[in-house]
Structure formats: C-alpha cells, structure tokens
Amino acid sequence: MLIHGLLVTSLVMSGAPAAGAKARVDCAKVTCLALTFDDGPGKHAGTLLDVLKREHVPATFFLMGKHVEELPKVVRRTMAEGHAIGNHTYSHPSLPTLLDQEIIDEIRLTQDAIQGVTGRRPRMFRPPYGHTDDRVLGLAGSQDLSQVLWTGTTLDWKLRDSAKIKATVLRLAKRNGVILMHDTVPQTVQAMPAIIKELKKRGYHLVTVPTLLGGRTPDAGVSFP
Ligand SMILES: [Zn+2]
C-alpha cells in the first residue's frame, strides 16, 4: 500500500499518466461534477455499480462500517472498478452529540472495516446528516481524514420518486459540484441512467471527489467543499 501510494504521488508530481490507467480528467480545464452516494453498501449497490460501469462513470461512495461488514464483496468491487471510497461512520449517529472517544470509535471501526476488505484506509470522511463542528473535524483529522460535504443534496430519501430525483440532480448540478445521493434509495438507482445521460449531454465530466481536487485527497482535518 505504501509503495502504491508513493507510486501514485510520484506519477502525479511528474504529470505522467499511470501505465494502463485512463487519462486523468483535468477539472481545471473541463466542467466536472462528482456524484456521491452515502449510507451503503445497500442492496441496490450492485445495480448501481452495473450502471456506472456501463456508462464509464467513476463515483464516490461514503460507506457505513456495519454495511461494509455485511457486504464485503460489493465493497471490493466498488474499489476494483475505480470508484473512490470514504468513511461515513459505523452506525450513522449525529456525531456532535457524542463524546470524543465515541466519535473516534465510530470512525476507526469503519476505517478498519474498509481496510480489512479493500486493503486501503480511506482518506475522506463524511459526517452523517452533515452534522459536524470543529471538534468532529479535529477528531477526523486525528484519524488522517479530510471531511467531504456537498454542494447539493437531492433529499432523494424523502422524494422517493425517480423523475423528481432526476430533476433535482439536474437543478443542483454545477461546475465542480458535489451531489449527495443514496444508493440505498431504489428510485435513485433507477433514475441514474437518465441522470448520467443528461449530465453528459450538458457537458459534465463525471468524476470522483479526488479527481475534482486535481487528483489529490484534501488534507487531513480540512473540510471540502
Ligand atoms: Zn448518511
């Protein structure tokens, strides 16, 4: 893992594309948008991964530790197919209400679960409900994690309607935006082919959050966007 990390760093620094890797999208030059999916992996994740694979769209998944333990194969597939993976806590509590040690436990259990399955420890963290404060951010930083929020939330869990979810994503889409959805909502997964088709038609390059940041993860303890 360390060797891999060093390799990636040196390639990024030299600007040379990795052998066999797809040419990296430069979001400074083209219009990028990151689709992100929280709370998984859920039972619709496989269907979503099929769609993303068919459409050649990399996405970012903020996974819950307890679901990672339930569906390790889906998590391995998510990583193998080029998606970015972040930490969304173990059991989805509102973190500011917890004690320091409880917050660290929620984060660490999830880091351990994801590392156990993929061999890699996430560098990105998204707090459940977006509930965060300086203390939560600092504790995430102490676990070598950056905090990733969003520019637009679809409230897909509330809409539960494919047409409305699609319309909301299109309304929220903007250059370098980060769209929050849930692969646990079946209507979101159902809407995804049409959403991707329309976003591409409008000129968006759909990328992971690290690609949006120029191929790097934001520094630990820093919040984005
Ligand atoms: Zn969530």
PDB file of C-alpha atoms and ligand atoms in Angstrom:
ATOM      1  CA  MET A   1       0.000   0.000   0.000  1.00  0.00           C
ATOM      2  CA  LEU A   2       2.818   2.330   0.884  1.00  0.00           C
ATOM      3  CA  ILE A   3       4.610   1.538  -2.345  1.00  0.00           C
ATOM      4  CA  HIS A   4       1.411   2.100  -4.274  1.00  0.00           C
ATOM      5  CA  GLY A   5       0.907   5.440  -2.503  1.00  0.00           C
ATOM      6  CA  LEU A   6       4.416   6.546  -3.361  1.00  0.00           C
ATOM      7  CA  LEU A   7       3.992   5.475  -6.950  1.00  0.00           C
ATOM      8  CA  VAL A   8       0.798   7.474  -7.349  1.00  0.00           C
ATOM      9  CA  THR A   9       2.383  10.519  -5.732  1.00  0.00           C
ATOM     10  CA  SER A  10       5.408  10.404  -7.998  1.00  0.00           C
ATOM     11  CA  LEU A  11       3.271   9.978 -11.092  1.00  0.00           C
ATOM     12  CA  VAL A  12       1.027  12.844 -10.135  1.00  0.00           C
ATOM     13  CA  MET A  13       4.058  15.002  -9.422  1.00  0.00           C
ATOM     14  CA  SER A  14       5.713  14.149 -12.711  1.00  0.00           C
ATOM     15  CA  GLY A  15       2.435  14.599 -14.546  1.00  0.00           C
ATOM     16  CA  ALA A  16       2.851  11.262 -16.339  1.00  0.00           C
ATOM     17  CA  PRO A  17      -0.244   9.109 -16.683  1.00  0.00           C
ATOM     18  CA  ALA A  18      -0.019   5.758 -14.938  1.00  0.00           C
ATOM     19  CA  ALA A  19       0.572   2.894 -17.335  1.00  0.00           C
ATOM     20  CA  GLY A  20      -2.725   1.377 -18.362  1.00  0.00           C
ATOM     21  CA  ALA A  21      -4.712   3.994 -16.458  1.00  0.00           C
ATOM     22  CA  LYS A  22      -7.308   6.113 -18.179  1.00  0.00           C
ATOM     23  CA  ALA A  23      -6.160   9.629 -18.993  1.00  0.00           C
ATOM     24  CA  ARG A  24      -6.893  11.762 -15.974  1.00  0.00           C
ATOM     25  CA  VAL A  25      -9.647  14.348 -16.331  1.00  0.00           C
ATOM     26  CA  ASP A  26      -8.336  17.836 -15.575  1.00  0.00           C
ATOM     27  CA  CYS A  27     -11.142  19.664 -13.785  1.00  0.00           C
ATOM     28  CA  ALA A  28      -9.255  22.948 -14.155  1.00  0.00           C
ATOM     29  CA  LYS A  29      -9.886  22.654 -17.892  1.00  0.00           C
ATOM     30  CA  VAL A  30     -13.210  20.865 -18.252  1.00  0.00           C
ATOM     31  CA  THR A  31     -16.560  21.006 -16.476  1.00  0.00           C
ATOM     32  CA  CYS A  32     -16.550  18.408 -13.711  1.00  0.00           C
ATOM     33  CA  LEU A  33     -19.176  17.141 -11.313  1.00  0.00           C
ATOM     34  CA  ALA A  34     -18.880  14.491  -8.591  1.00  0.00           C
ATOM     35  CA  LEU A  35     -21.743  12.104  -7.892  1.00  0.00           C
ATOM     36  CA  THR A  36     -21.559  10.794  -4.323  1.00  0.00           C
ATOM     37  CA  PHE A  37     -23.551   8.042  -2.653  1.00  0.00           C
ATOM     38  CA  ASP A  38     -23.943   7.678   1.112  1.00  0.00           C
ATOM     39  CA  ASP A  39     -25.047   5.016   3.601  1.00  0.00           C
ATOM     40  CA  GLY A  40     -24.096   1.948   1.574  1.00  0.00           C
ATOM     41  CA  PRO A  41     -23.321  -0.502   0.534  1.00  0.00           C
ATOM     42  CA  GLY A  42     -27.016  -1.328   0.330  1.00  0.00           C
ATOM     43  CA  LYS A  43     -28.941  -3.948  -1.567  1.00  0.00           C
ATOM     44  CA  HIS A  44     -29.150  -1.789  -4.719  1.00  0.00           C
ATOM     45  CA  ALA A  45     -25.401  -1.094  -4.842  1.00  0.00           C
ATOM     46  CA  GLY A  46     -24.725  -3.899  -7.334  1.00  0.00           C
ATOM     47  CA  THR A  47     -27.286  -2.490  -9.765  1.00  0.00           C
ATOM     48  CA  LEU A  48     -25.789   0.974  -9.381  1.00  0.00           C
ATOM     49  CA  LEU A  49     -22.282  -0.358  -9.997  1.00  0.00           C
ATOM     50  CA  ASP A  50     -23.558  -2.048 -13.173  1.00  0.00           C
ATOM     51  CA  VAL A  51     -24.907   1.290 -14.425  1.00  0.00           C
ATOM     52  CA  LEU A  52     -21.738   3.212 -13.553  1.00  0.00           C
ATOM     53  CA  LYS A  53     -19.601   0.569 -15.253  1.00  0.00           C
ATOM     54  CA  ARG A  54     -21.692   0.612 -18.414  1.00  0.00           C
ATOM     55  CA  GLU A  55     -21.555   4.413 -18.535  1.00  0.00           C
ATOM     56  CA  HIS A  56     -17.845   4.608 -17.563  1.00  0.00           C
ATOM     57  CA  VAL A  57     -18.692   6.911 -14.661  1.00  0.00           C
ATOM     58  CA  PRO A  58     -16.493   6.868 -11.543  1.00  0.00           C
ATOM     59  CA  ALA A  59     -18.316   7.945  -8.380  1.00  0.00           C
ATOM     60  CA  THR A  60     -17.574   8.409  -4.692  1.00  0.00           C
ATOM     61  CA  PHE A  61     -19.114   6.189  -2.016  1.00  0.00           C
ATOM     62  CA  PHE A  62     -19.274   7.108   1.661  1.00  0.00           C
ATOM     63  CA  LEU A  63     -19.787   3.754   3.306  1.00  0.00           C
ATOM     64  CA  MET A  64     -21.046   2.746   6.732  1.00  0.00           C
ATOM     65  CA  GLY A  65     -18.796   0.338   8.594  1.00  0.00           C
ATOM     66  CA  LYS A  66     -21.560  -2.032   9.618  1.00  0.00           C
ATOM     67  CA  HIS A  67     -22.734  -2.351   5.993  1.00  0.00           C
ATOM     68  CA  VAL A  68     -19.169  -2.909   4.813  1.00  0.00           C
ATOM     69  CA  GLU A  69     -19.055  -5.913   7.118  1.00  0.00           C
ATOM     70  CA  GLU A  70     -22.357  -7.176   5.695  1.00  0.00           C
ATOM     71  CA  LEU A  71     -21.455  -6.777   2.005  1.00  0.00           C
ATOM     72  CA  PRO A  72     -17.657  -7.030   1.673  1.00  0.00           C
ATOM     73  CA  LYS A  73     -17.793  -8.303  -1.916  1.00  0.00           C
ATOM     74  CA  VAL A  74     -19.663  -5.197  -3.070  1.00  0.00           C
ATOM     75  CA  VAL A  75     -17.047  -3.008  -1.397  1.00  0.00           C
ATOM     76  CA  ARG A  76     -14.197  -4.870  -3.081  1.00  0.00           C
ATOM     77  CA  ARG A  77     -15.974  -4.482  -6.418  1.00  0.00           C
ATOM     78  CA  THR A  78     -16.532  -0.755  -5.783  1.00  0.00           C
ATOM     79  CA  MET A  79     -12.810  -0.247  -5.304  1.00  0.00           C
ATOM     80  CA  ALA A  80     -11.801  -2.558  -8.156  1.00  0.00           C
ATOM     81  CA  GLU A  81     -13.982  -0.619 -10.576  1.00  0.00           C
ATOM     82  CA  GLY A  82     -12.235   2.667  -9.866  1.00  0.00           C
ATOM     83  CA  HIS A  83     -14.641   4.396  -7.510  1.00  0.00           C
ATOM     84  CA  ALA A  84     -13.468   6.408  -4.521  1.00  0.00           C
ATOM     85  CA  ILE A  85     -14.415   5.225  -1.038  1.00  0.00           C
ATOM     86  CA  GLY A  86     -14.876   7.322   2.073  1.00  0.00           C
ATOM     87  CA  ASN A  87     -15.858   6.773   5.694  1.00  0.00           C
ATOM     88  CA  HIS A  88     -19.468   7.532   6.758  1.00  0.00           C
ATOM     89  CA  THR A  89     -19.126   6.170  10.323  1.00  0.00           C
ATOM     90  CA  TYR A  90     -20.053   2.735  11.613  1.00  0.00           C
ATOM     91  CA  SER A  91     -23.656   3.237  12.706  1.00  0.00           C
ATOM     92  CA  HIS A  92     -24.647   6.706  11.414  1.00  0.00           C
ATOM     93  CA  PRO A  93     -25.025   8.738  14.613  1.00  0.00           C
ATOM     94  CA  SER A  94     -25.162  12.525  14.810  1.00  0.00           C
ATOM     95  CA  LEU A  95     -21.525  12.960  15.827  1.00  0.00           C
ATOM     96  CA  PRO A  96     -21.619  16.320  17.658  1.00  0.00           C
ATOM     97  CA  THR A  97     -23.805  14.684  20.337  1.00  0.00           C
ATOM     98  CA  LEU A  98     -21.150  12.032  21.121  1.00  0.00           C
ATOM     99  CA  LEU A  99     -18.082  12.022  23.361  1.00  0.00           C
ATOM    100  CA  ASP A 100     -14.647  12.269  21.736  1.00  0.00           C
ATOM    101  CA  GLN A 101     -13.909   8.595  22.240  1.00  0.00           C
ATOM    102  CA  GLU A 102     -17.274   7.574  20.818  1.00  0.00           C
ATOM    103  CA  ILE A 103     -16.629   9.652  17.700  1.00  0.00           C
ATOM    104  CA  ILE A 104     -13.172   8.128  17.282  1.00  0.00           C
ATOM    105  CA  ASP A 105     -14.632   4.637  17.710  1.00  0.00           C
ATOM    106  CA  GLU A 106     -17.287   5.295  15.021  1.00  0.00           C
ATOM    107  CA  ILE A 107     -14.581   6.486  12.635  1.00  0.00           C
ATOM    108  CA  ARG A 108     -11.963   3.839  13.466  1.00  0.00           C
ATOM    109  CA  LEU A 109     -14.292   0.850  13.285  1.00  0.00           C
ATOM    110  CA  THR A 110     -15.226   1.961   9.780  1.00  0.00           C
ATOM    111  CA  GLN A 111     -11.619   2.606   8.743  1.00  0.00           C
ATOM    112  CA  ASP A 112     -10.755  -0.891   9.978  1.00  0.00           C
ATOM    113  CA  ALA A 113     -13.726  -2.479   8.190  1.00  0.00           C
ATOM    114  CA  ILE A 114     -12.897  -0.825   4.860  1.00  0.00           C
ATOM    115  CA  GLN A 115      -9.184  -1.552   5.180  1.00  0.00           C
ATOM    116  CA  GLY A 116      -9.959  -5.137   6.097  1.00  0.00           C
ATOM    117  CA  VAL A 117     -11.925  -5.585   2.892  1.00  0.00           C
ATOM    118  CA  THR A 118     -10.021  -3.428   0.387  1.00  0.00           C
ATOM    119  CA  GLY A 119      -6.537  -3.226   1.906  1.00  0.00           C
ATOM    120  CA  ARG A 120      -6.736   0.555   1.852  1.00  0.00           C
ATOM    121  CA  ARG A 121      -7.622   3.033   4.561  1.00  0.00           C
ATOM    122  CA  PRO A 122      -9.924   5.846   3.367  1.00  0.00           C
ATOM    123  CA  ARG A 123      -8.674   9.437   3.468  1.00  0.00           C
ATOM    124  CA  MET A 124     -12.123  11.006   3.193  1.00  0.00           C
ATOM    125  CA  PHE A 125     -14.880  11.197   5.773  1.00  0.00           C
ATOM    126  CA  ARG A 126     -18.454  12.463   5.560  1.00  0.00           C
ATOM    127  CA  PRO A 127     -20.380  13.066   8.816  1.00  0.00           C
ATOM    128  CA  PRO A 128     -23.908  11.598   8.948  1.00  0.00           C
ATOM    129  CA  TYR A 129     -26.617  14.200   8.250  1.00  0.00           C
ATOM    130  CA  GLY A 130     -23.793  16.677   7.615  1.00  0.00           C
ATOM    131  CA  HIS A 131     -23.782  17.231  11.380  1.00  0.00           C
ATOM    132  CA  THR A 132     -20.320  18.434  12.238  1.00  0.00           C
ATOM    133  CA  ASP A 133     -18.387  21.049  14.166  1.00  0.00           C
ATOM    134  CA  ASP A 134     -14.755  21.978  14.861  1.00  0.00           C
ATOM    135  CA  ARG A 135     -14.422  19.129  17.367  1.00  0.00           C
ATOM    136  CA  VAL A 136     -15.678  16.491  14.930  1.00  0.00           C
ATOM    137  CA  LEU A 137     -13.449  17.908  12.185  1.00  0.00           C
ATOM    138  CA  GLY A 138     -10.452  17.851  14.507  1.00  0.00           C
ATOM    139  CA  LEU A 139     -11.095  14.252  15.561  1.00  0.00           C
ATOM    140  CA  ALA A 140     -11.487  13.194  11.914  1.00  0.00           C
ATOM    141  CA  GLY A 141      -8.191  14.935  11.226  1.00  0.00           C
ATOM    142  CA  SER A 142      -6.566  12.983  14.054  1.00  0.00           C
ATOM    143  CA  GLN A 143      -7.568   9.832  12.145  1.00  0.00           C
ATOM    144  CA  ASP A 144      -5.898  11.170   8.983  1.00  0.00           C
ATOM    145  CA  LEU A 145      -9.209  12.054   7.350  1.00  0.00           C
ATOM    146  CA  SER A 146     -10.430  15.050   5.434  1.00  0.00           C
ATOM    147  CA  GLN A 147     -14.084  15.993   5.683  1.00  0.00           C
ATOM    148  CA  VAL A 148     -16.134  15.986   2.469  1.00  0.00           C
ATOM    149  CA  LEU A 149     -19.537  17.646   2.489  1.00  0.00           C
ATOM    150  CA  TRP A 150     -21.506  18.593  -0.658  1.00  0.00           C
ATOM    151  CA  THR A 151     -22.726  21.494  -2.764  1.00  0.00           C
ATOM    152  CA  GLY A 152     -26.129  19.974  -3.433  1.00  0.00           C
ATOM    153  CA  THR A 153     -28.269  17.428  -1.628  1.00  0.00           C
ATOM    154  CA  THR A 154     -31.057  15.722  -3.527  1.00  0.00           C
ATOM    155  CA  LEU A 155     -33.047  14.650  -0.452  1.00  0.00           C
ATOM    156  CA  ASP A 156     -33.650  11.513  -2.521  1.00  0.00           C
ATOM    157  CA  TRP A 157     -34.549   9.546   0.641  1.00  0.00           C
ATOM    158  CA  LYS A 158     -37.502  11.897   1.069  1.00  0.00           C
ATOM    159  CA  LEU A 159     -38.509  12.297  -2.595  1.00  0.00           C
ATOM    160  CA  ARG A 160     -38.586   8.550  -3.387  1.00  0.00           C
ATOM    161  CA  ASP A 161     -39.536   9.385  -6.987  1.00  0.00           C
ATOM    162  CA  SER A 162     -37.176   8.819  -9.931  1.00  0.00           C
ATOM    163  CA  ALA A 163     -38.433  11.755 -12.021  1.00  0.00           C
ATOM    164  CA  LYS A 164     -38.182  14.167  -9.089  1.00  0.00           C
ATOM    165  CA  ILE A 165     -34.740  12.898  -8.124  1.00  0.00           C
ATOM    166  CA  LYS A 166     -33.523  13.350 -11.693  1.00  0.00           C
ATOM    167  CA  ALA A 167     -34.945  16.888 -11.862  1.00  0.00           C
ATOM    168  CA  THR A 168     -33.305  17.749  -8.546  1.00  0.00           C
ATOM    169  CA  VAL A 169     -29.869  16.492  -9.590  1.00  0.00           C
ATOM    170  CA  LEU A 170     -30.066  18.485 -12.831  1.00  0.00           C
ATOM    171  CA  ARG A 171     -31.095  21.599 -10.915  1.00  0.00           C
ATOM    172  CA  LEU A 172     -28.242  21.182  -8.411  1.00  0.00           C
ATOM    173  CA  ALA A 173     -25.574  20.346 -10.998  1.00  0.00           C
ATOM    174  CA  LYS A 174     -22.880  22.975 -11.361  1.00  0.00           C
ATOM    175  CA  ARG A 175     -19.217  23.088 -12.266  1.00  0.00           C
ATOM    176  CA  ASN A 176     -17.082  21.350  -9.609  1.00  0.00           C
ATOM    177  CA  GLY A 177     -20.218  20.498  -7.662  1.00  0.00           C
ATOM    178  CA  VAL A 178     -20.573  17.557  -5.285  1.00  0.00           C
ATOM    179  CA  ILE A 179     -24.015  15.943  -5.387  1.00  0.00           C
ATOM    180  CA  LEU A 180     -25.250  13.898  -2.431  1.00  0.00           C
ATOM    181  CA  MET A 181     -27.440  10.861  -3.098  1.00  0.00           C
ATOM    182  CA  HIS A 182     -28.006   7.455  -1.514  1.00  0.00           C
ATOM    183  CA  ASP A 183     -27.557   4.113  -3.229  1.00  0.00           C
ATOM    184  CA  THR A 184     -29.910   2.749  -0.576  1.00  0.00           C
ATOM    185  CA  VAL A 185     -32.801   4.578  -2.300  1.00  0.00           C
ATOM    186  CA  PRO A 186     -34.050   2.362  -5.162  1.00  0.00           C
ATOM    187  CA  GLN A 187     -35.545   5.304  -7.088  1.00  0.00           C
ATOM    188  CA  THR A 188     -32.112   6.954  -7.163  1.00  0.00           C
ATOM    189  CA  VAL A 189     -30.559   3.864  -8.693  1.00  0.00           C
ATOM    190  CA  GLN A 190     -33.459   3.627 -11.168  1.00  0.00           C
ATOM    191  CA  ALA A 191     -33.004   7.264 -12.170  1.00  0.00           C
ATOM    192  CA  MET A 192     -29.244   7.014 -12.608  1.00  0.00           C
ATOM    193  CA  PRO A 193     -29.065   6.028 -16.312  1.00  0.00           C
ATOM    194  CA  ALA A 194     -31.225   9.014 -17.286  1.00  0.00           C
ATOM    195  CA  ILE A 195     -29.354  11.342 -14.909  1.00  0.00           C
ATOM    196  CA  ILE A 196     -25.976  10.339 -16.315  1.00  0.00           C
ATOM    197  CA  LYS A 197     -27.188  10.632 -19.908  1.00  0.00           C
ATOM    198  CA  GLU A 198     -28.499  14.158 -19.361  1.00  0.00           C
ATOM    199  CA  LEU A 199     -25.467  15.346 -17.387  1.00  0.00           C
ATOM    200  CA  LYS A 200     -23.143  14.114 -20.137  1.00  0.00           C
ATOM    201  CA  LYS A 201     -25.319  15.836 -22.733  1.00  0.00           C
ATOM    202  CA  ARG A 202     -24.911  19.065 -20.758  1.00  0.00           C
ATOM    203  CA  GLY A 203     -21.129  18.703 -20.951  1.00  0.00           C
ATOM    204  CA  TYR A 204     -20.311  17.392 -17.484  1.00  0.00           C
ATOM    205  CA  HIS A 205     -17.335  15.128 -16.876  1.00  0.00           C
ATOM    206  CA  LEU A 206     -18.434  12.893 -14.016  1.00  0.00           C
ATOM    207  CA  VAL A 207     -15.523  12.268 -11.665  1.00  0.00           C
ATOM    208  CA  THR A 208     -14.608  11.161  -8.167  1.00  0.00           C
ATOM    209  CA  VAL A 209     -14.053  13.707  -5.404  1.00  0.00           C
ATOM    210  CA  PRO A 210     -10.238  13.201  -5.513  1.00  0.00           C
ATOM    211  CA  THR A 211     -10.278  13.876  -9.272  1.00  0.00           C
ATOM    212  CA  LEU A 212     -12.324  17.002  -8.627  1.00  0.00           C
ATOM    213  CA  LEU A 213      -9.495  18.097  -6.323  1.00  0.00           C
ATOM    214  CA  GLY A 214      -6.877  17.664  -9.016  1.00  0.00           C
ATOM    215  CA  GLY A 215      -6.033  14.052  -8.269  1.00  0.00           C
ATOM    216  CA  ARG A 216      -5.337  14.500  -4.584  1.00  0.00           C
ATOM    217  CA  THR A 217      -7.269  13.988  -1.380  1.00  0.00           C
ATOM    218  CA  PRO A 218      -7.813  17.113   0.710  1.00  0.00           C
ATOM    219  CA  ASP A 219      -5.507  17.333   3.719  1.00  0.00           C
ATOM    220  CA  ALA A 220      -6.479  15.644   6.971  1.00  0.00           C
ATOM    221  CA  GLY A 221      -8.603  17.853   9.199  1.00  0.00           C
ATOM    222  CA  VAL A 222      -9.668  20.046   6.290  1.00  0.00           C
ATOM    223  CA  SER A 223     -13.280  20.338   5.131  1.00  0.00           C
ATOM    224  CA  PHE A 224     -14.315  20.402   1.473  1.00  0.00           C
ATOM    225  CA  PRO A 225     -16.068  21.931  -0.430  1.00  0.00           C
TER     226      PRO A 225
HETATM  227 ZN    ZN B   1     -25.813   9.187   5.694  1.00  0.00          ZN
END
